PDB file of C-alpha atoms in Angstrom:
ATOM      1  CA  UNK A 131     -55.530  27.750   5.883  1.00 32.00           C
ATOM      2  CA  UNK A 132     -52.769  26.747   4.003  1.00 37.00           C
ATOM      3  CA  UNK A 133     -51.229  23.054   4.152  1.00 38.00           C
ATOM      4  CA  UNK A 134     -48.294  24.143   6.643  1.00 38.00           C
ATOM      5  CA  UNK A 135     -50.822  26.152   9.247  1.00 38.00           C
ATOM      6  CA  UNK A 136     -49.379  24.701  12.548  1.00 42.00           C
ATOM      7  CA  UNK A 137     -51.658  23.686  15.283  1.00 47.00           C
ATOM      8  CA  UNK A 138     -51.233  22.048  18.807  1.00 53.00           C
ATOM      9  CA  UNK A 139     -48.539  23.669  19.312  1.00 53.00           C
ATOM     10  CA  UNK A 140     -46.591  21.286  16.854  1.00 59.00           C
ATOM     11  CA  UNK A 141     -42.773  22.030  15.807  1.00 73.00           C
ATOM     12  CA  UNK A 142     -44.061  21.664  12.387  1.00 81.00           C
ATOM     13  CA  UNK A 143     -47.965  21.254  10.972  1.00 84.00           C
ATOM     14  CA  UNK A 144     -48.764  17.604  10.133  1.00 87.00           C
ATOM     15  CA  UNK A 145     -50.049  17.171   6.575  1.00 92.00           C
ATOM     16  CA  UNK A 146     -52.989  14.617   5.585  1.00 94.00           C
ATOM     17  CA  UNK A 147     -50.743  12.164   2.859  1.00 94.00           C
ATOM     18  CA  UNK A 148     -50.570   8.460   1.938  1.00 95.00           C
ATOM     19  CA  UNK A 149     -47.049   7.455   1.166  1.00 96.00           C
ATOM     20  CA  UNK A 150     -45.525   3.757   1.674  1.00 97.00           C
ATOM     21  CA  UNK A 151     -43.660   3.089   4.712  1.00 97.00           C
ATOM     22  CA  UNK A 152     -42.182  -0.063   6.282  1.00 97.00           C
ATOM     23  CA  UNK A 153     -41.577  -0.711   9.576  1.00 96.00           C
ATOM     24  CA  UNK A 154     -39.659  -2.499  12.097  1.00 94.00           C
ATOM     25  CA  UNK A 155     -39.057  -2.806  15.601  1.00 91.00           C
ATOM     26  CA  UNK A 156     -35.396  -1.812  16.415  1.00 87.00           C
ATOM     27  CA  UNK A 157     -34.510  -5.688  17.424  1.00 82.00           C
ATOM     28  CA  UNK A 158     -36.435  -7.236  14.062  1.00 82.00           C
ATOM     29  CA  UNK A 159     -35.223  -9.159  11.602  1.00 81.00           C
ATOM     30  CA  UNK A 160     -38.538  -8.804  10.037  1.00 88.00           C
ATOM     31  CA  UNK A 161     -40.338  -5.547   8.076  1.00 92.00           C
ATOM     32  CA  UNK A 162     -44.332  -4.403   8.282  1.00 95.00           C
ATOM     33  CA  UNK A 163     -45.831  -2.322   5.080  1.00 96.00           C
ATOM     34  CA  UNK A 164     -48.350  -0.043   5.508  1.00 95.00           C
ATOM     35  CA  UNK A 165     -49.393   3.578   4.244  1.00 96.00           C
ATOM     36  CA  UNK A 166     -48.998   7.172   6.901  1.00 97.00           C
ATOM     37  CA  UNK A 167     -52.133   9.024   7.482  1.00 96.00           C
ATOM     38  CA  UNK A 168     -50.502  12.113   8.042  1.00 96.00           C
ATOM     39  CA  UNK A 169     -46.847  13.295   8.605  1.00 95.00           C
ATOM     40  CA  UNK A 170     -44.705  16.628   9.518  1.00 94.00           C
ATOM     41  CA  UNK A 171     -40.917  16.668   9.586  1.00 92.00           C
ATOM     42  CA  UNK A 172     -40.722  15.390  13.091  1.00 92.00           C
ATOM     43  CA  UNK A 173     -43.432  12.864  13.029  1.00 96.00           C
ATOM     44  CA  UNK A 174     -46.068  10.663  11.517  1.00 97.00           C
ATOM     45  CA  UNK A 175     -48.787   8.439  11.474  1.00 97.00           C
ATOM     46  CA  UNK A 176     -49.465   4.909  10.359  1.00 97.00           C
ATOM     47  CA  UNK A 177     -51.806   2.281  10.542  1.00 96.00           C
ATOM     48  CA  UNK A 178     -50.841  -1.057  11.727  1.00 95.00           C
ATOM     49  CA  UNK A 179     -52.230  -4.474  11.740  1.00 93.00           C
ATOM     50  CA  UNK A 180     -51.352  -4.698  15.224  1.00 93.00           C
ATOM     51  CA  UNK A 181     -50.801  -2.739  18.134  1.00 96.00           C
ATOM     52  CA  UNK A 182     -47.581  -0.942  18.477  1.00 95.00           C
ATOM     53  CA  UNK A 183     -45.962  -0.998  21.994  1.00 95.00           C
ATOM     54  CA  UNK A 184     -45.551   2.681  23.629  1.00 97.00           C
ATOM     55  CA  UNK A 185     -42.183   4.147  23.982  1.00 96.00           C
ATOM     56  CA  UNK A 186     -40.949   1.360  21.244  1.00 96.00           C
ATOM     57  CA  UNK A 187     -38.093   1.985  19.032  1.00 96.00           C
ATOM     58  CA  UNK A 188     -38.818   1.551  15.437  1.00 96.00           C
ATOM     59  CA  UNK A 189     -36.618   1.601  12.178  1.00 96.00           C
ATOM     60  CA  UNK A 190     -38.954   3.376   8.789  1.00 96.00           C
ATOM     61  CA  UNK A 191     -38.563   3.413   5.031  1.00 96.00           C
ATOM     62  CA  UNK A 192     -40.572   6.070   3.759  1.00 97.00           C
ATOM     63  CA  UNK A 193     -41.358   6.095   0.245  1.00 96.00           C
ATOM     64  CA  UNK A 194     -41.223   9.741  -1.006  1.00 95.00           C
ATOM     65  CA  UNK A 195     -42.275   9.774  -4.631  1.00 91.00           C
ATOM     66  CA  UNK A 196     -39.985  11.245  -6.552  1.00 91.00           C
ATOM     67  CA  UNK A 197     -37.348  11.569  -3.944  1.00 92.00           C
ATOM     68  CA  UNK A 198     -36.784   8.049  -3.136  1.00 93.00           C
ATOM     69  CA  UNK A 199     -36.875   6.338  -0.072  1.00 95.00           C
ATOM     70  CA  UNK A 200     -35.791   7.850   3.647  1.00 95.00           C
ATOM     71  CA  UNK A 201     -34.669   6.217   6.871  1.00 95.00           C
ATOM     72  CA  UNK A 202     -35.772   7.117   9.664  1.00 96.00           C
ATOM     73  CA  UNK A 203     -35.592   5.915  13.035  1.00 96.00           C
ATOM     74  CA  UNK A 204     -38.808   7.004  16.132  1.00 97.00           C
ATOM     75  CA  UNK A 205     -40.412   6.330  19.060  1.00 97.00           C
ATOM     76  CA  UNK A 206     -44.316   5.162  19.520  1.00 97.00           C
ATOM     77  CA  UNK A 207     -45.695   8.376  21.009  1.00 97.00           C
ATOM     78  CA  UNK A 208     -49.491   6.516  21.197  1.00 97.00           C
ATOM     79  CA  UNK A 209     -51.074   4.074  19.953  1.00 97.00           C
ATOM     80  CA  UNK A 210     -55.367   3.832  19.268  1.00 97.00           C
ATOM     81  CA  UNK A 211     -57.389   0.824  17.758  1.00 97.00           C
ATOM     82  CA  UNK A 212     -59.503   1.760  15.163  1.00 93.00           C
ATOM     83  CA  UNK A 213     -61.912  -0.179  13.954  1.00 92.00           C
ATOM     84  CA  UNK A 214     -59.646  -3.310  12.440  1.00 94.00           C
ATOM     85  CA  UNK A 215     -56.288  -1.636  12.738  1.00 95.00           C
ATOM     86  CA  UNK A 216     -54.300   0.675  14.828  1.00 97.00           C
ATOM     87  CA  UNK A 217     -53.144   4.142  14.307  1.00 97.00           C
ATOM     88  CA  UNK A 218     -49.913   4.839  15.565  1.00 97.00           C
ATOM     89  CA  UNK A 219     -47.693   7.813  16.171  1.00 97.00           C
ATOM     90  CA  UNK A 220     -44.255   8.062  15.441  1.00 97.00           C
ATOM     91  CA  UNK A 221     -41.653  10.466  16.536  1.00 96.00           C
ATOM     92  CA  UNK A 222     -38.687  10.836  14.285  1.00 96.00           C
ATOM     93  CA  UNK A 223     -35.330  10.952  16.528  1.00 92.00           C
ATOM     94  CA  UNK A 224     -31.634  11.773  15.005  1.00 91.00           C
ATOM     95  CA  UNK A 225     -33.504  12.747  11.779  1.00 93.00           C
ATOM     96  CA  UNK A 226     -30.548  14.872   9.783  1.00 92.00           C
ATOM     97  CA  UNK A 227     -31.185  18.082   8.136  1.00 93.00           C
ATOM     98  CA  UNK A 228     -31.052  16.373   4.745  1.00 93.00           C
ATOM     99  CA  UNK A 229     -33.826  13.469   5.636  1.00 93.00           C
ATOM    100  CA  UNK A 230     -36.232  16.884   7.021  1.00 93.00           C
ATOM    101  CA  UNK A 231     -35.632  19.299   4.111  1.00 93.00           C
ATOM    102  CA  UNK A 232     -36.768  16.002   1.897  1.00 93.00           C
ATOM    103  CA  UNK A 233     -39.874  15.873   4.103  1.00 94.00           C
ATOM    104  CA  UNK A 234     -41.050  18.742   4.095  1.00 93.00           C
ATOM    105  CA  UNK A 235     -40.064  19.292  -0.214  1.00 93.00           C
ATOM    106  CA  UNK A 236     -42.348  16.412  -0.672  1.00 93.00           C
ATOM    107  CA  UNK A 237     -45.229  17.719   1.338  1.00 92.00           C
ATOM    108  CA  UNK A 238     -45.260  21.169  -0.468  1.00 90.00           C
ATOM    109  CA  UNK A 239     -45.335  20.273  -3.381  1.00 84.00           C
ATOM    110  CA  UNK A 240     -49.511  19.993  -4.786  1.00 73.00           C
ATOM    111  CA  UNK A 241     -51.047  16.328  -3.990  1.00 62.00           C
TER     112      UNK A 241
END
């Protein structure tokens, strides 16, 4: 299987990568760092040092080596404890055509 085979029925196949992202809720003044555990051109998730709440709006910078960062705005789909963080996933809304084709150049390219 090849890094891009889709499954759950998923727009696009989420890839297993580590890349920087910050994060803030849509009324904070004030940013959260943390890594993705996986990510797709419509989505991703990232661990968290707390809980996220559900349905939450959420401004990202993700850190795409050597493309530079990209903003993103999503939604908290869900939201899990594990062990002494959370794992959250994030929807991307309004994501342009230029911010996706970024994406997904980045996860093609051999980790």
């Amino acid at each position: 299987m090849g890094i891009f085979s889709k499954k759950d029925n998923r727009e696009f196949a989420r890839v297993d990568r580590e890349y920087m992202v910050s994060y803030a809720p849509k009324k904070s003044s004030s940013s959260n760092n943390s890594l993705t555990k996986n990510i797709s051109a419509n989505g991703v998730l990232i661990e968290a040092k707390e809980p996220l709440p559900l349905n939450s709006i959420l401004y990202l910078t993700l850190n795409l080596p050597r493309y530079g960062e990209v903003i993103l705005e999503g939604q908290v789909v869900w939201c899990k404890k594990q062990e002494d963080k959370y794992h959250a996933g994030i929807g991307f809304f309004n994501i342009d055509k230029e911010n996706q084709d970024l994406i997904l150049k980045a996860l093609s390219e051999k980790h």
